[in-house]
CSV table of C-alpha atoms and ligand atoms in Angstrom, one decimal:
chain,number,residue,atom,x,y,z
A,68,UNK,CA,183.2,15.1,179.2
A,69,UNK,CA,186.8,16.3,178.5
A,70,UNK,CA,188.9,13.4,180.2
A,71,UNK,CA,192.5,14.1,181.3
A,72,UNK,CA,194.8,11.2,182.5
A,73,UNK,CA,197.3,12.0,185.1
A,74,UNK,CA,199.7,8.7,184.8
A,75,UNK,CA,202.7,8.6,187.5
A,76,UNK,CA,204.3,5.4,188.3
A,77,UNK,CA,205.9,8.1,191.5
A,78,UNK,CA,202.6,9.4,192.3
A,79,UNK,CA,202.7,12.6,193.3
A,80,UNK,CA,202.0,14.1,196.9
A,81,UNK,CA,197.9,14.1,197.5
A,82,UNK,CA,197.5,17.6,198.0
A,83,UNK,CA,198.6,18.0,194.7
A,84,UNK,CA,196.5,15.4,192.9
A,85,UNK,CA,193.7,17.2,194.6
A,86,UNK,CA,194.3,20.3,193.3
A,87,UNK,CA,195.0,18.9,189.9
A,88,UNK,CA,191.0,17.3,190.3
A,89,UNK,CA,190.0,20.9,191.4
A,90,UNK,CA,191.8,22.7,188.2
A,91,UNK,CA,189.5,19.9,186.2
A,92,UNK,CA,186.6,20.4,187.5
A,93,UNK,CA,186.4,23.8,187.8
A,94,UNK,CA,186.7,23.9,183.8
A,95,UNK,CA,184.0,21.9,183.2
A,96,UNK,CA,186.7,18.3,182.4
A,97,UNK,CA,187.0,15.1,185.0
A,98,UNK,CA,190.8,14.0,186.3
A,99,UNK,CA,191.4,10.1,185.8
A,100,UNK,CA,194.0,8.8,187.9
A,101,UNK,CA,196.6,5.9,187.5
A,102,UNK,CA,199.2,6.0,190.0
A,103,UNK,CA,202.3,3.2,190.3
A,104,UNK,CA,201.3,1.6,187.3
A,105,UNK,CA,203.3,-1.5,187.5
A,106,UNK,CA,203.7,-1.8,183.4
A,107,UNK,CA,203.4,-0.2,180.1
A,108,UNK,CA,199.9,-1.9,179.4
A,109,UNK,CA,198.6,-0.3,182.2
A,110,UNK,CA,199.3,3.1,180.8
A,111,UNK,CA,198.3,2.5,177.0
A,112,UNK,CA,194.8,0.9,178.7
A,113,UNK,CA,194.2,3.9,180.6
A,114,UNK,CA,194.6,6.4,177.2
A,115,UNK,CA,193.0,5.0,174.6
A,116,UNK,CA,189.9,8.0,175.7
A,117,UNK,CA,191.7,10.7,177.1
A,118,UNK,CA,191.9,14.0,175.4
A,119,UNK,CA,195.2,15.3,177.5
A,120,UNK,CA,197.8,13.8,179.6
A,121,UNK,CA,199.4,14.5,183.2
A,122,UNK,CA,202.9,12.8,183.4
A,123,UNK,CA,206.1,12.9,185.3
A,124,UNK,CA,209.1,10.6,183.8
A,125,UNK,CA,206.5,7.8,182.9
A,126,UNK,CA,207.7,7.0,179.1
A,127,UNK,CA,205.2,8.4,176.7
A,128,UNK,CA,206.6,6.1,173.7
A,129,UNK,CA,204.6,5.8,170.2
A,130,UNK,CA,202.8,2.6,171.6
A,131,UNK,CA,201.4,5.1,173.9
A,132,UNK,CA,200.8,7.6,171.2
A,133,UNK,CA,199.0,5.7,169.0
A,134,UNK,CA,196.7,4.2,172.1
A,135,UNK,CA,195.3,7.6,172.6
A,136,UNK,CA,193.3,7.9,169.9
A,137,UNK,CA,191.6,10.8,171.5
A,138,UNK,CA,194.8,13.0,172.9
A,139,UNK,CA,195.4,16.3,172.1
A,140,UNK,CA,197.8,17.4,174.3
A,141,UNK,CA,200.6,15.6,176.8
A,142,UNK,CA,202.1,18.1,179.8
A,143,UNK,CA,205.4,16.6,181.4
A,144,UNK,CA,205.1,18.2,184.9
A,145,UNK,CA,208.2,18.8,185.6
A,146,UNK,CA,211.3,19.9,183.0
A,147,UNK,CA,213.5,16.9,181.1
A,148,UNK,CA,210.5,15.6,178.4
A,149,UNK,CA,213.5,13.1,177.0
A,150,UNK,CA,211.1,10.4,178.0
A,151,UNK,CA,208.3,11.3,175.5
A,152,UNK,CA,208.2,10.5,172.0
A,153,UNK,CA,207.8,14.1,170.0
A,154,UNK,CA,208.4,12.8,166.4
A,155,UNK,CA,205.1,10.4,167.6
A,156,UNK,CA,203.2,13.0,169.1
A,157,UNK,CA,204.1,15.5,166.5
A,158,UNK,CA,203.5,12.9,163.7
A,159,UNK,CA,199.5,12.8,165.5
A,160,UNK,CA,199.3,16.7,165.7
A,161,UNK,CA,199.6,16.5,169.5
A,162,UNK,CA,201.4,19.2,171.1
A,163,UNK,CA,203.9,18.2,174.2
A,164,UNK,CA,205.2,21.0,176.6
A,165,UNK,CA,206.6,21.0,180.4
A,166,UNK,CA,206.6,23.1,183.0
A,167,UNK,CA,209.9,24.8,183.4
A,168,UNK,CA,211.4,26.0,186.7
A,169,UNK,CA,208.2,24.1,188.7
A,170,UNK,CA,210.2,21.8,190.6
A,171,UNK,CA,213.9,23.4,190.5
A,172,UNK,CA,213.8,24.7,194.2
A,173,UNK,CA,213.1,21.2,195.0
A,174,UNK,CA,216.1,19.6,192.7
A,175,UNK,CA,218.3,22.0,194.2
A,176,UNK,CA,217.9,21.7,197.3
A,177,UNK,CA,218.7,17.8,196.8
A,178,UNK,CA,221.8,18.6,195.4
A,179,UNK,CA,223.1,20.4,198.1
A,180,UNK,CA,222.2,17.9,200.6
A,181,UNK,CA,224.0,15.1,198.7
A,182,UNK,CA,227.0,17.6,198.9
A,183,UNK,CA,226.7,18.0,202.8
A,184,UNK,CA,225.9,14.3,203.7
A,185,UNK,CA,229.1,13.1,201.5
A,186,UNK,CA,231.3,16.0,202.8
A,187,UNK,CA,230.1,14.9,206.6
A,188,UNK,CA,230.8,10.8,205.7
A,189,UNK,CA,226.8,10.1,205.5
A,190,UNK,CA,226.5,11.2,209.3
A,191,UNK,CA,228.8,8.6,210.8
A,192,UNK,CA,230.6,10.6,213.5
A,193,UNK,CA,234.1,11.0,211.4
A,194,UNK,CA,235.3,14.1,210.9
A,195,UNK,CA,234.1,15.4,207.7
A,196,UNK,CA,234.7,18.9,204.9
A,197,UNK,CA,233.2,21.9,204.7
A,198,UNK,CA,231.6,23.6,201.6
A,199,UNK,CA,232.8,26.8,202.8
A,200,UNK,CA,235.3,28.7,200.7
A,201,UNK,CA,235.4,25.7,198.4
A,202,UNK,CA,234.8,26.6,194.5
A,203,UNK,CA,231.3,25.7,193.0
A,204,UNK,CA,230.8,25.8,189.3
A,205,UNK,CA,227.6,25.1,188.0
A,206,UNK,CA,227.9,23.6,184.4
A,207,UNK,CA,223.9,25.3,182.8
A,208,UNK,CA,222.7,28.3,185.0
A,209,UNK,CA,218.9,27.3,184.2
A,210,UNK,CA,216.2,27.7,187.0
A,211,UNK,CA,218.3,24.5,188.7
A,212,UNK,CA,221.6,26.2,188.8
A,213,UNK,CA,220.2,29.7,189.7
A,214,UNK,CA,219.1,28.0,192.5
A,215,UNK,CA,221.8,26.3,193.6
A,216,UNK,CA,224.6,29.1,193.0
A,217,UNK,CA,222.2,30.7,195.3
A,218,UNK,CA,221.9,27.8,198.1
A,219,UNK,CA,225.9,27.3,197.8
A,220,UNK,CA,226.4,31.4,197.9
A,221,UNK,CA,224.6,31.2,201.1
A,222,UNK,CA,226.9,28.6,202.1
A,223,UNK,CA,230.2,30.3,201.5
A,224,UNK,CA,231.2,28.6,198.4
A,225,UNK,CA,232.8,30.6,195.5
A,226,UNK,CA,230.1,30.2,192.4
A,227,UNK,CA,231.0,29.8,188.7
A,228,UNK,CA,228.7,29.2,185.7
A,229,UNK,CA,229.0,28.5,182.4
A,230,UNK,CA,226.1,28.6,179.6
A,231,UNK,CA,226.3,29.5,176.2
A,232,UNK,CA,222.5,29.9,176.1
A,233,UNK,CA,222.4,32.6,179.2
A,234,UNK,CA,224.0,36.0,179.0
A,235,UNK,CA,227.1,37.1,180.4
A,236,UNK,CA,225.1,40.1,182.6
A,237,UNK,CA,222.5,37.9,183.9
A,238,UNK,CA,224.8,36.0,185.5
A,239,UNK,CA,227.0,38.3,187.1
A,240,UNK,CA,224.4,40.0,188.1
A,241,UNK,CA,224.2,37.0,190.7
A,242,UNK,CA,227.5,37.4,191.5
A,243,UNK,CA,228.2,34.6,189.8
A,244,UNK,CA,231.7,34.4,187.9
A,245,UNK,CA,231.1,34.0,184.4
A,246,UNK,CA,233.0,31.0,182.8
A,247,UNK,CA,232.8,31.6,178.8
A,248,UNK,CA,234.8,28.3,178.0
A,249,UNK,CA,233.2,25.1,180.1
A,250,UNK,CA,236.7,23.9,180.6
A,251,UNK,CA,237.5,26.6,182.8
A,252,UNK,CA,234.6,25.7,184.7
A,253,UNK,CA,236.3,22.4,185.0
A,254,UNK,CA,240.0,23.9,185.6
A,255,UNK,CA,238.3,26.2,188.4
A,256,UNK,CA,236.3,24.2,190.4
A,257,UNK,CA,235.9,21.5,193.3
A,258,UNK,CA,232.5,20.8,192.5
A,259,UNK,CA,230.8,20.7,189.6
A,260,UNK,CA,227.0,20.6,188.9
A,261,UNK,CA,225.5,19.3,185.9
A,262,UNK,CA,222.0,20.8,185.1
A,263,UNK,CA,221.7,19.4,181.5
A,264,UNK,CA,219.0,17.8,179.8
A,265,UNK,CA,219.4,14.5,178.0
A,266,UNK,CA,219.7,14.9,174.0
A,267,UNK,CA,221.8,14.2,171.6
A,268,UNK,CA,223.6,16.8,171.8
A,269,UNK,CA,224.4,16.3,175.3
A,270,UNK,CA,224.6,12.6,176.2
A,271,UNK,CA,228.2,11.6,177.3
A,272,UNK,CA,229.0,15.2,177.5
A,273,UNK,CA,230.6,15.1,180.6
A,274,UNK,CA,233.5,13.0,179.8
A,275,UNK,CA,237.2,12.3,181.1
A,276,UNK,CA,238.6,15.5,179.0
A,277,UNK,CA,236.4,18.0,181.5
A,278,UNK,CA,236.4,15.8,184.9
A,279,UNK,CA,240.2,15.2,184.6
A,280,UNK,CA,240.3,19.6,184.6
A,281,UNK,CA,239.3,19.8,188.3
A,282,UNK,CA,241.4,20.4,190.7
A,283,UNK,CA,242.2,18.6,194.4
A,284,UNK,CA,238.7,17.8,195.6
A,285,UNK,CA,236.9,17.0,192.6
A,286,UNK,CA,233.5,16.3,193.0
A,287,UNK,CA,230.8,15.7,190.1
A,288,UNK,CA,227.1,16.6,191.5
A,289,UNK,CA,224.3,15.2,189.0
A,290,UNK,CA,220.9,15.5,189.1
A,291,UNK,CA,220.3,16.0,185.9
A,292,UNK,CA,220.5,12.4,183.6
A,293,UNK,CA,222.8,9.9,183.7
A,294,UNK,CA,223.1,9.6,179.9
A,295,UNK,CA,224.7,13.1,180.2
A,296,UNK,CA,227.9,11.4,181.5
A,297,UNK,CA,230.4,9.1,179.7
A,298,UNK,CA,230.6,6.0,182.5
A,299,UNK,CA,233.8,4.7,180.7
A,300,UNK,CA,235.5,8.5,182.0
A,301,UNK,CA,233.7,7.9,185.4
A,302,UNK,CA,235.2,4.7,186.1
A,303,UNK,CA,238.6,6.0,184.9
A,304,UNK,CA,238.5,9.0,187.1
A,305,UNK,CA,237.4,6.8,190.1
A,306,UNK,CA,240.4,4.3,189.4
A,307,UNK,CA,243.0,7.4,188.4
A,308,UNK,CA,242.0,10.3,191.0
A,309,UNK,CA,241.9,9.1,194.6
A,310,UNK,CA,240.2,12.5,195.1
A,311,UNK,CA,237.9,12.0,193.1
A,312,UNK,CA,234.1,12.0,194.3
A,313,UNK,CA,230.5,11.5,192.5
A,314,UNK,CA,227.3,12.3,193.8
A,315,UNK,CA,223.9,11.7,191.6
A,316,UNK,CA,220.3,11.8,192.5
A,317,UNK,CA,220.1,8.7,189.4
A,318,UNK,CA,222.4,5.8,189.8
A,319,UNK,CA,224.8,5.0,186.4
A,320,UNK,CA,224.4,1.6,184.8
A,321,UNK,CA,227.9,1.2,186.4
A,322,UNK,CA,226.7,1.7,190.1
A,323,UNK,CA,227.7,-2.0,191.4
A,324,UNK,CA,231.3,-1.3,190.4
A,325,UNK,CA,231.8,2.1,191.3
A,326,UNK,CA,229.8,0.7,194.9
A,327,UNK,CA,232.4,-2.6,195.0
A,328,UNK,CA,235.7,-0.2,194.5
A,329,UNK,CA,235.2,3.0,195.8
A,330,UNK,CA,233.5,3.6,199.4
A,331,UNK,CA,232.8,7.1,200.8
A,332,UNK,CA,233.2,8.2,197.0
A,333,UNK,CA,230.0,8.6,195.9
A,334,UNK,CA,226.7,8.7,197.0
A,335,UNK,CA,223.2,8.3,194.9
A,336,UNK,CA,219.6,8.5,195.6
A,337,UNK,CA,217.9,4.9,196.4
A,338,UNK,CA,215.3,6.2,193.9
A,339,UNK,CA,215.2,9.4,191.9
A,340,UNK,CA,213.8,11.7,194.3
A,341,UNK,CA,215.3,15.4,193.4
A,342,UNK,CA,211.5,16.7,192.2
A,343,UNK,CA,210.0,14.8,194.8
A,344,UNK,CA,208.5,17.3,197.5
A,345,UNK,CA,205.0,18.3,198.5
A,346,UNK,CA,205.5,21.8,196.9
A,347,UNK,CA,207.3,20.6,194.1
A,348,UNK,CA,204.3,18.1,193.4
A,349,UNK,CA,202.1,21.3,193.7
A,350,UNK,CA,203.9,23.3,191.6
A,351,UNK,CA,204.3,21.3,188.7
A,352,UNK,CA,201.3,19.5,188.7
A,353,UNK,CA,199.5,22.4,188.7
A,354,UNK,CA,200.5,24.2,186.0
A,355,UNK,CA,200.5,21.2,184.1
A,356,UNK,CA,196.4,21.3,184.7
A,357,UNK,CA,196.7,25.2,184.3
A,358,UNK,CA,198.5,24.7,180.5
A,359,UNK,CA,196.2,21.5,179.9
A,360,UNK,CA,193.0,23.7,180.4
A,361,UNK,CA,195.0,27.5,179.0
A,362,UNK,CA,195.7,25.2,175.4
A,363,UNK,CA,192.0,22.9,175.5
A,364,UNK,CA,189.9,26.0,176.0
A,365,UNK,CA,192.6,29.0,174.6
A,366,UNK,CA,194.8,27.6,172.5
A,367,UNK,CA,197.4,28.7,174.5
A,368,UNK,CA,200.6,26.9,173.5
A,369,UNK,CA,203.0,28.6,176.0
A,370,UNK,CA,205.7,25.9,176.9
A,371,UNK,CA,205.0,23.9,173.6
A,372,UNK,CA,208.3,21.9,173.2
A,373,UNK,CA,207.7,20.4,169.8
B,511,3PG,C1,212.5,16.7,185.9
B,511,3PG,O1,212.9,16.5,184.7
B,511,3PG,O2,211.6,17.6,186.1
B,511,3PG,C2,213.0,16.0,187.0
B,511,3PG,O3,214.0,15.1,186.7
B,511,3PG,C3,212.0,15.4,187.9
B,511,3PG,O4,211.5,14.1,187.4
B,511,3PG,P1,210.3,13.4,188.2
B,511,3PG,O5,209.0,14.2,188.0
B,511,3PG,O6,210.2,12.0,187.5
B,511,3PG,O7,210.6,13.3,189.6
């Protein structure tokens, strides 16, 4: 029987795994299950007879790859597939996608809060700041950004947007104000949101040269990667721009400084948690069965990322 492997260190919410099982066996293949998988061994164990592969940011390197002598197809249920190896899977004819726009809502909504809980001094009585009126420039309008131009439109918040890969219409059709250079983004806003993937076209984007643009305020919202910022301009804004505030849903390598230095500046996640909600688990991991079962049976290669 067709076996497919969902692998999640971060297991996703039951009611999703069930559903997953259901997808499988309703097309005639069995769900295996390895959830918080304390190493790598674990994982290339569990693959060496599975045809296709369920898995979150679980690193998919060409150990991995060449384990699964039997895998045909890997589905990253969610959207940044930086942590699987596609020049390995390409190289063995398996076919990697993701599943776009599944867990934005989710990832969004995280962002927001983090904005809300810094403004308001993580709850501690002292009087806090408003989002209200304040400028909100969203650096990528993918399904993450959409979403939260929306969530801080509802808040009051004045939305910009730059991306050079969405048109100019689409996104003033939102009412969004469209930013054609990214450092006017920069030059207009109090907060900025990063919604970038990790490549190498993007990693250390976000450098001094942009943060130093914002004005009074400035406030850097990631929960994106942190390879997508430069740590050596984050540490100099901290130390140069009192004003200056950072809010990520993955710690930087540079965390213990940043923590040591600059209270009530910054605020991250204990864990990476943006994607991590019941309906985000169901969403995701869903279609990632649904495109496991649409390419296996139909050859349906929607979402194919390499
Ligand atoms: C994504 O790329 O979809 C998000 O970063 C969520 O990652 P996670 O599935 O590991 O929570």
């Amino acid at each position: 029987m067709t076996k497919v492997l969902v692998a999640t260190v971060k297991p996703f919410a039951p009611v999703a795994t069930k559903g997953i099982a259901k997808i499988c066996e309703d097309a005639g293949f069995e769900m295996v299950l390895l959830e918080k998988y304390a190493n790598q061994d674990e994982l290339i164990d569990a693959v060496f007879d599975v045809e296709a592969l369920i898995v979150r940011s679980d690193i998919v390197d060409s150990k991995v790859i060449d384990a699964a002598k039997n895998l045909k197809i890997v589905v990253r249920a969610g959207a940044g597939y930086d942590n699987i190896d596609l020049q390995a899977s390409s190289s063995k004819g398996i076919v990697v996608m993701n599943t776009p726009g599944q867990n934005s809502n989710a990832v969004a909504e995280l962002g927001l809060g983090m904005m809300i809980y810094l403004n308001r001094n993580g709850f501690n009585g002292k009087a806090g700041t408003e989002l209200r009126g304040k400028t909100f420039g969203l650096h990528a309008y993918g399904h993450i950004g959409k979403i939260m131009g929306h969530i801080g439109k509802g808040l009051g918040m004045e939305i910009h947007a730059h991306d050079p890969f969405i048109d100019k219409i689409e996104i003033e059709n939102d009412g969004v104000k469209f930013e054609d250079n990214v450092k006017d983004l920069y030059k207009k806003c109090q907060y900025v949101a990063v919604n970038l993937p990790a490549n190498d076209e993007t990693k250390k984007i976000i450098n001094y040269d942009l943060m130093s643009l914002m004005s009074e305020g400035a406030t850097i919202v990631n929960t994106a990667r942190k390879e997508i910022i430069d740590e050596d301009s984050l540490l100099k804004m901290f130390a140069e721009r009192p004003d200056f505030r950072y809010i990520t849903d993955i710690a930087p390598d540079c965390m213990d400084e940043i923590a040591a230095k600059y209270e009530g500046r910054f605020f991250w996640t204990p864990k990476k948690m943006g994607a991590q909600t019941a309906e985000a688990n169901i969403n995701a991991g869903l279609a990632a069965a649904r495109q496991i079962i649409g390419f296996l049976k139909n050859g349906d290669t929607t979402y194919k990322v390499n």
